[in-house]
Amino acid sequence: MSGLTTKVFYGSSKRSSFHLIPSTSSTKKVRREPCHLTNVKRLLGPPIGWKNFARQQEALDYAKTKSNGCMSFTYEQSNGQRYFMVAHPETFWYYDSRKPQNERHTYEIIPENNPCKLYFDLEFNRIENPESNVCKEEDVLDLDSSTAEKFSHHLVFQSLVFSNNCQAGYFVRFICCEINKFLSEDHCLEDNGSFYSGITTKDLINLKTQQGLFCDISVYSRNRHFRLFKSSKLKKNVPLVLSNTNKYKLPEMAHCEDCFDKQIFLKSLITFGCDDTVLLNFTNITSQIVAESHGDRAHFDNKNQATCQSSYTSSPFPRIDRFISDLVFPGKIFKNHYFPSVNKLVYSIVKNRYCGNVKRQHKNNNVKYIVDLNEMYWYQKCYDPDCEQYRSSGTKLPNEICFEYANHIVDDLSDSQLVKVADAAQF
């Protein structure tokens, strides 16, 4: 023991120096960079991890593999590019609520075929509608991002949950159809006509179309992005906040502001908290009513659902596919539907939103091209609600296409239609 020195017993002091961070700059770097914990679960509470994606479909597919309440969100960068994230709503809120207000441009993704609450996006110009009133229902969460020029509210019905947002859209379009019918024909299917007695055309003025409901029916589309509580649109510092007219009360009011905002955020999510609720389906609607409320697209979806053939790649008419692809270039065919009962093709287009009605590219909504195989011509329509009734003039298909597919439709045509096809197929 006499030969055992303190240096030998405790070791060299140089060894401990390897465990020290060499500089304060490294310490700052460690503190500055967040720790991304993926798929970490706690014994109590939601998972604290998240995962980012560059493509929406990858995020949606990943979220489907999770059974812990994770959802898909999207956030917009300063350059306008949108990225996607899968996280539990409480985890997402924890980080999103700590961002500066001018950096919060976030949206919930409403996945196709997922249960969702009934929701509305109401917008109108205040100057053109000075006497319009706001919704004051007590069972509806009312969020507001209005300005002096524009009324803009989101309404979320907590107790009404549809099987998916398409079904919710059918319900909303049916209501809009009945109101429009009342205004144009002075009658509707409602037993009590006085329900619509307070509606006048002065409440419906729209600068673009002169008349129309201020309910945005485009928000029920597939995988829709719906703006989140306390988030604003890019380059517009007008966040979506709790409305001054909101009368919805949380079941248990939070005691602090952060907890209150978190609960409002969770209640405002369209697809969160729908698990233990009876799902509604608006299936008793007739094809005629759907067609009146949303044009050809809804008519096809309802009447020919069993016989519709759809594809992301090619239809039964490859020559027409190539023709439409060349026609919409640099755009692309995202999806096509063939409806045998009416002998029509519908092509949904992406990366080219040019609309013949407004003579420019739409900012948010895509366009579609319809090919009528009975008459052998095509025309353009779009998904923008302001152009819902627009249909471009028909343009005859190339002669070689008319000739190639004339035999396909001959059995289903009347004599007069056969004459038209024969005329169109002549060189």
PDB file of N, CA and C in Angstrom, residues 331-374:
ATOM      1  N   GLY A 331     -48.836  20.853 -67.762  1.00  0.00           N
ATOM      2  CA  GLY A 331     -49.607  20.153 -66.743  1.00  0.00           C
ATOM      3  C   GLY A 331     -49.627  18.654 -66.994  1.00  0.00           C
ATOM      4  N   LYS A 332     -50.182  17.924 -66.026  1.00  0.00           N
ATOM      5  CA  LYS A 332     -50.238  16.473 -66.125  1.00  0.00           C
ATOM      6  C   LYS A 332     -51.613  15.968 -65.701  1.00  0.00           C
ATOM      7  N   ILE A 333     -51.954  14.785 -66.197  1.00  0.00           N
ATOM      8  CA  ILE A 333     -53.191  14.124 -65.761  1.00  0.00           C
ATOM      9  C   ILE A 333     -52.936  13.501 -64.395  1.00  0.00           C
ATOM     10  N   PHE A 334     -53.658  13.972 -63.393  1.00  0.00           N
ATOM     11  CA  PHE A 334     -53.529  13.413 -62.049  1.00  0.00           C
ATOM     12  C   PHE A 334     -54.403  12.178 -61.886  1.00  0.00           C
ATOM     13  N   LYS A 335     -55.597  12.238 -62.462  1.00  0.00           N
ATOM     14  CA  LYS A 335     -56.531  11.130 -62.312  1.00  0.00           C
ATOM     15  C   LYS A 335     -57.556  11.216 -63.427  1.00  0.00           C
ATOM     16  N   ASN A 336     -58.054  10.066 -63.874  1.00  0.00           N
ATOM     17  CA  ASN A 336     -59.120  10.076 -64.865  1.00  0.00           C
ATOM     18  C   ASN A 336     -60.222   9.124 -64.443  1.00  0.00           C
ATOM     19  N   HIS A 337     -61.426   9.449 -64.847  1.00  0.00           N
ATOM     20  CA  HIS A 337     -62.597   8.615 -64.571  1.00  0.00           C
ATOM     21  C   HIS A 337     -63.331   8.364 -65.885  1.00  0.00           C
ATOM     22  N   TYR A 338     -63.725   7.131 -66.094  1.00  0.00           N
ATOM     23  CA  TYR A 338     -64.554   6.801 -67.247  1.00  0.00           C
ATOM     24  C   TYR A 338     -65.913   6.341 -66.743  1.00  0.00           C
ATOM     25  N   PHE A 339     -66.981   6.959 -67.284  1.00  0.00           N
ATOM     26  CA  PHE A 339     -68.346   6.664 -66.875  1.00  0.00           C
ATOM     27  C   PHE A 339     -69.081   6.012 -68.042  1.00  0.00           C
ATOM     28  N   PRO A 340     -69.155   4.676 -68.057  1.00  0.00           N
ATOM     29  CA  PRO A 340     -69.748   3.970 -69.197  1.00  0.00           C
ATOM     30  C   PRO A 340     -71.199   4.334 -69.455  1.00  0.00           C
ATOM     31  N   SER A 341     -71.972   4.592 -68.396  1.00  0.00           N
ATOM     32  CA  SER A 341     -73.404   4.832 -68.592  1.00  0.00           C
ATOM     33  C   SER A 341     -73.673   6.111 -69.371  1.00  0.00           C
ATOM     34  N   VAL A 342     -72.767   7.081 -69.270  1.00  0.00           N
ATOM     35  CA  VAL A 342     -72.940   8.326 -70.035  1.00  0.00           C
ATOM     36  C   VAL A 342     -71.860   8.481 -71.093  1.00  0.00           C
ATOM     37  N   ASN A 343     -70.904   7.520 -71.129  1.00  0.00           N
ATOM     38  CA  ASN A 343     -69.846   7.505 -72.140  1.00  0.00           C
ATOM     39  C   ASN A 343     -69.028   8.793 -72.130  1.00  0.00           C
ATOM     40  N   LYS A 344     -68.559   9.144 -70.947  1.00  0.00           N
ATOM     41  CA  LYS A 344     -67.742  10.347 -70.800  1.00  0.00           C
ATOM     42  C   LYS A 344     -66.475  10.036 -70.014  1.00  0.00           C
ATOM     43  N   LEU A 345     -65.430  10.789 -70.344  1.00  0.00           N
ATOM     44  CA  LEU A 345     -64.161  10.733 -69.631  1.00  0.00           C
ATOM     45  C   LEU A 345     -63.948  12.056 -68.908  1.00  0.00           C
ATOM     46  N   VAL A 346     -63.506  11.993 -67.654  1.00  0.00           N
ATOM     47  CA  VAL A 346     -63.199  13.197 -66.883  1.00  0.00           C
ATOM     48  C   VAL A 346     -61.745  13.113 -66.442  1.00  0.00           C
ATOM     49  N   TYR A 347     -60.952  14.122 -66.834  1.00  0.00           N
ATOM     50  CA  TYR A 347     -59.535  14.166 -66.481  1.00  0.00           C
ATOM     51  C   TYR A 347     -59.296  15.290 -65.474  1.00  0.00           C
ATOM     52  N   SER A 348     -58.740  14.943 -64.317  1.00  0.00           N
ATOM     53  CA  SER A 348     -58.319  15.940 -63.333  1.00  0.00           C
ATOM     54  C   SER A 348     -56.864  16.297 -63.610  1.00  0.00           C
ATOM     55  N   ILE A 349     -56.581  17.599 -63.688  1.00  0.00           N
ATOM     56  CA  ILE A 349     -55.274  18.083 -64.124  1.00  0.00           C
ATOM     57  C   ILE A 349     -54.539  18.745 -62.964  1.00  0.00           C
ATOM     58  N   VAL A 350     -53.226  18.538 -62.901  1.00  0.00           N
ATOM     59  CA  VAL A 350     -52.378  19.233 -61.938  1.00  0.00           C
ATOM     60  C   VAL A 350     -51.262  19.959 -62.686  1.00  0.00           C
ATOM     61  N   LYS A 351     -50.680  20.968 -62.031  1.00  0.00           N
ATOM     62  CA  LYS A 351     -49.566  21.766 -62.552  1.00  0.00           C
ATOM     63  C   LYS A 351     -49.955  22.610 -63.762  1.00  0.00           C
ATOM     64  N   ASN A 352     -51.231  22.744 -64.014  1.00  0.00           N
ATOM     65  CA  ASN A 352     -51.732  23.670 -65.035  1.00  0.00           C
ATOM     66  C   ASN A 352     -53.163  24.022 -64.659  1.00  0.00           C
ATOM     67  N   ARG A 353     -53.355  25.193 -64.064  1.00  0.00           N
ATOM     68  CA  ARG A 353     -54.662  25.598 -63.560  1.00  0.00           C
ATOM     69  C   ARG A 353     -55.319  26.665 -64.434  1.00  0.00           C
ATOM     70  N   TYR A 354     -54.887  26.746 -65.697  1.00  0.00           N
ATOM     71  CA  TYR A 354     -55.463  27.785 -66.549  1.00  0.00           C
ATOM     72  C   TYR A 354     -56.949  27.525 -66.782  1.00  0.00           C
ATOM     73  N   CYS A 355     -57.742  28.567 -66.550  1.00  0.00           N
ATOM     74  CA  CYS A 355     -59.196  28.476 -66.698  1.00  0.00           C
ATOM     75  C   CYS A 355     -59.651  29.454 -67.770  1.00  0.00           C
ATOM     76  N   GLY A 356     -60.440  28.977 -68.714  1.00  0.00           N
ATOM     77  CA  GLY A 356     -60.933  29.834 -69.779  1.00  0.00           C
ATOM     78  C   GLY A 356     -61.917  30.877 -69.306  1.00  0.00           C
ATOM     79  N   ASN A 357     -62.473  30.684 -68.121  1.00  0.00           N
ATOM     80  CA  ASN A 357     -63.445  31.645 -67.597  1.00  0.00           C
ATOM     81  C   ASN A 357     -62.763  32.911 -67.098  1.00  0.00           C
ATOM     82  N   VAL A 358     -61.682  32.766 -66.317  1.00  0.00           N
ATOM     83  CA  VAL A 358     -60.980  33.925 -65.761  1.00  0.00           C
ATOM     84  C   VAL A 358     -59.770  34.312 -66.604  1.00  0.00           C
ATOM     85  N   LYS A 359     -59.465  33.519 -67.630  1.00  0.00           N
ATOM     86  CA  LYS A 359     -58.366  33.801 -68.561  1.00  0.00           C
ATOM     87  C   LYS A 359     -57.012  33.850 -67.853  1.00  0.00           C
ATOM     88  N   ARG A 360     -56.827  33.016 -66.851  1.00  0.00           N
ATOM     89  CA  ARG A 360     -55.562  32.951 -66.123  1.00  0.00           C
ATOM     90  C   ARG A 360     -55.523  31.655 -65.311  1.00  0.00           C
ATOM     91  N   GLN A 361     -54.391  31.447 -64.654  1.00  0.00           N
ATOM     92  CA  GLN A 361     -54.255  30.294 -63.769  1.00  0.00           C
ATOM     93  C   GLN A 361     -55.002  30.561 -62.456  1.00  0.00           C
ATOM     94  N   HIS A 362     -55.768  29.582 -61.979  1.00  0.00           N
ATOM     95  CA  HIS A 362     -56.350  29.690 -60.645  1.00  0.00           C
ATOM     96  C   HIS A 362     -55.236  29.568 -59.606  1.00  0.00           C
ATOM     97  N   LYS A 363     -55.393  30.243 -58.485  1.00  0.00           N
ATOM     98  CA  LYS A 363     -54.372  30.212 -57.440  1.00  0.00           C
ATOM     99  C   LYS A 363     -54.414  28.928 -56.623  1.00  0.00           C
ATOM    100  N   ASN A 364     -55.617  28.425 -56.345  1.00  0.00           N
ATOM    101  CA  ASN A 364     -55.733  27.314 -55.400  1.00  0.00           C
ATOM    102  C   ASN A 364     -56.392  26.066 -55.962  1.00  0.00           C
ATOM    103  N   ASN A 365     -57.271  26.207 -56.943  1.00  0.00           N
ATOM    104  CA  ASN A 365     -58.074  25.070 -57.392  1.00  0.00           C
ATOM    105  C   ASN A 365     -57.676  24.608 -58.787  1.00  0.00           C
ATOM    106  N   ASN A 366     -57.717  23.313 -58.986  1.00  0.00           N
ATOM    107  CA  ASN A 366     -57.326  22.728 -60.261  1.00  0.00           C
ATOM    108  C   ASN A 366     -58.477  22.747 -61.266  1.00  0.00           C
ATOM    109  N   VAL A 367     -58.163  22.365 -62.494  1.00  0.00           N
ATOM    110  CA  VAL A 367     -59.153  22.324 -63.567  1.00  0.00           C
ATOM    111  C   VAL A 367     -59.354  20.876 -63.999  1.00  0.00           C
ATOM    112  N   LYS A 368     -60.392  20.651 -64.792  1.00  0.00           N
ATOM    113  CA  LYS A 368     -60.663  19.313 -65.313  1.00  0.00           C
ATOM    114  C   LYS A 368     -61.102  19.431 -66.767  1.00  0.00           C
ATOM    115  N   TYR A 369     -60.849  18.379 -67.529  1.00  0.00           N
ATOM    116  CA  TYR A 369     -61.255  18.315 -68.924  1.00  0.00           C
ATOM    117  C   TYR A 369     -62.194  17.126 -69.093  1.00  0.00           C
ATOM    118  N   ILE A 370     -63.311  17.374 -69.747  1.00  0.00           N
ATOM    119  CA  ILE A 370     -64.312  16.329 -69.978  1.00  0.00           C
ATOM    120  C   ILE A 370     -64.347  16.012 -71.465  1.00  0.00           C
ATOM    121  N   VAL A 371     -64.303  14.730 -71.791  1.00  0.00           N
ATOM    122  CA  VAL A 371     -64.401  14.269 -73.179  1.00  0.00           C
ATOM    123  C   VAL A 371     -65.725  13.541 -73.339  1.00  0.00           C
ATOM    124  N   ASP A 372     -66.566  14.051 -74.216  1.00  0.00           N
ATOM    125  CA  ASP A 372     -67.862  13.442 -74.515  1.00  0.00           C
ATOM    126  C   ASP A 372     -67.675  12.507 -75.704  1.00  0.00           C
ATOM    127  N   LEU A 373     -67.692  11.201 -75.445  1.00  0.00           N
ATOM    128  CA  LEU A 373     -67.479  10.232 -76.517  1.00  0.00           C
ATOM    129  C   LEU A 373     -68.714  10.039 -77.384  1.00  0.00           C
ATOM    130  N   ASN A 374     -69.855  10.529 -76.932  1.00  0.00           N
ATOM    131  CA  ASN A 374     -71.052  10.473 -77.773  1.00  0.00           C
ATOM    132  C   ASN A 374     -70.993  11.519 -78.874  1.00  0.00           C
TER     133      ASN A 374
END
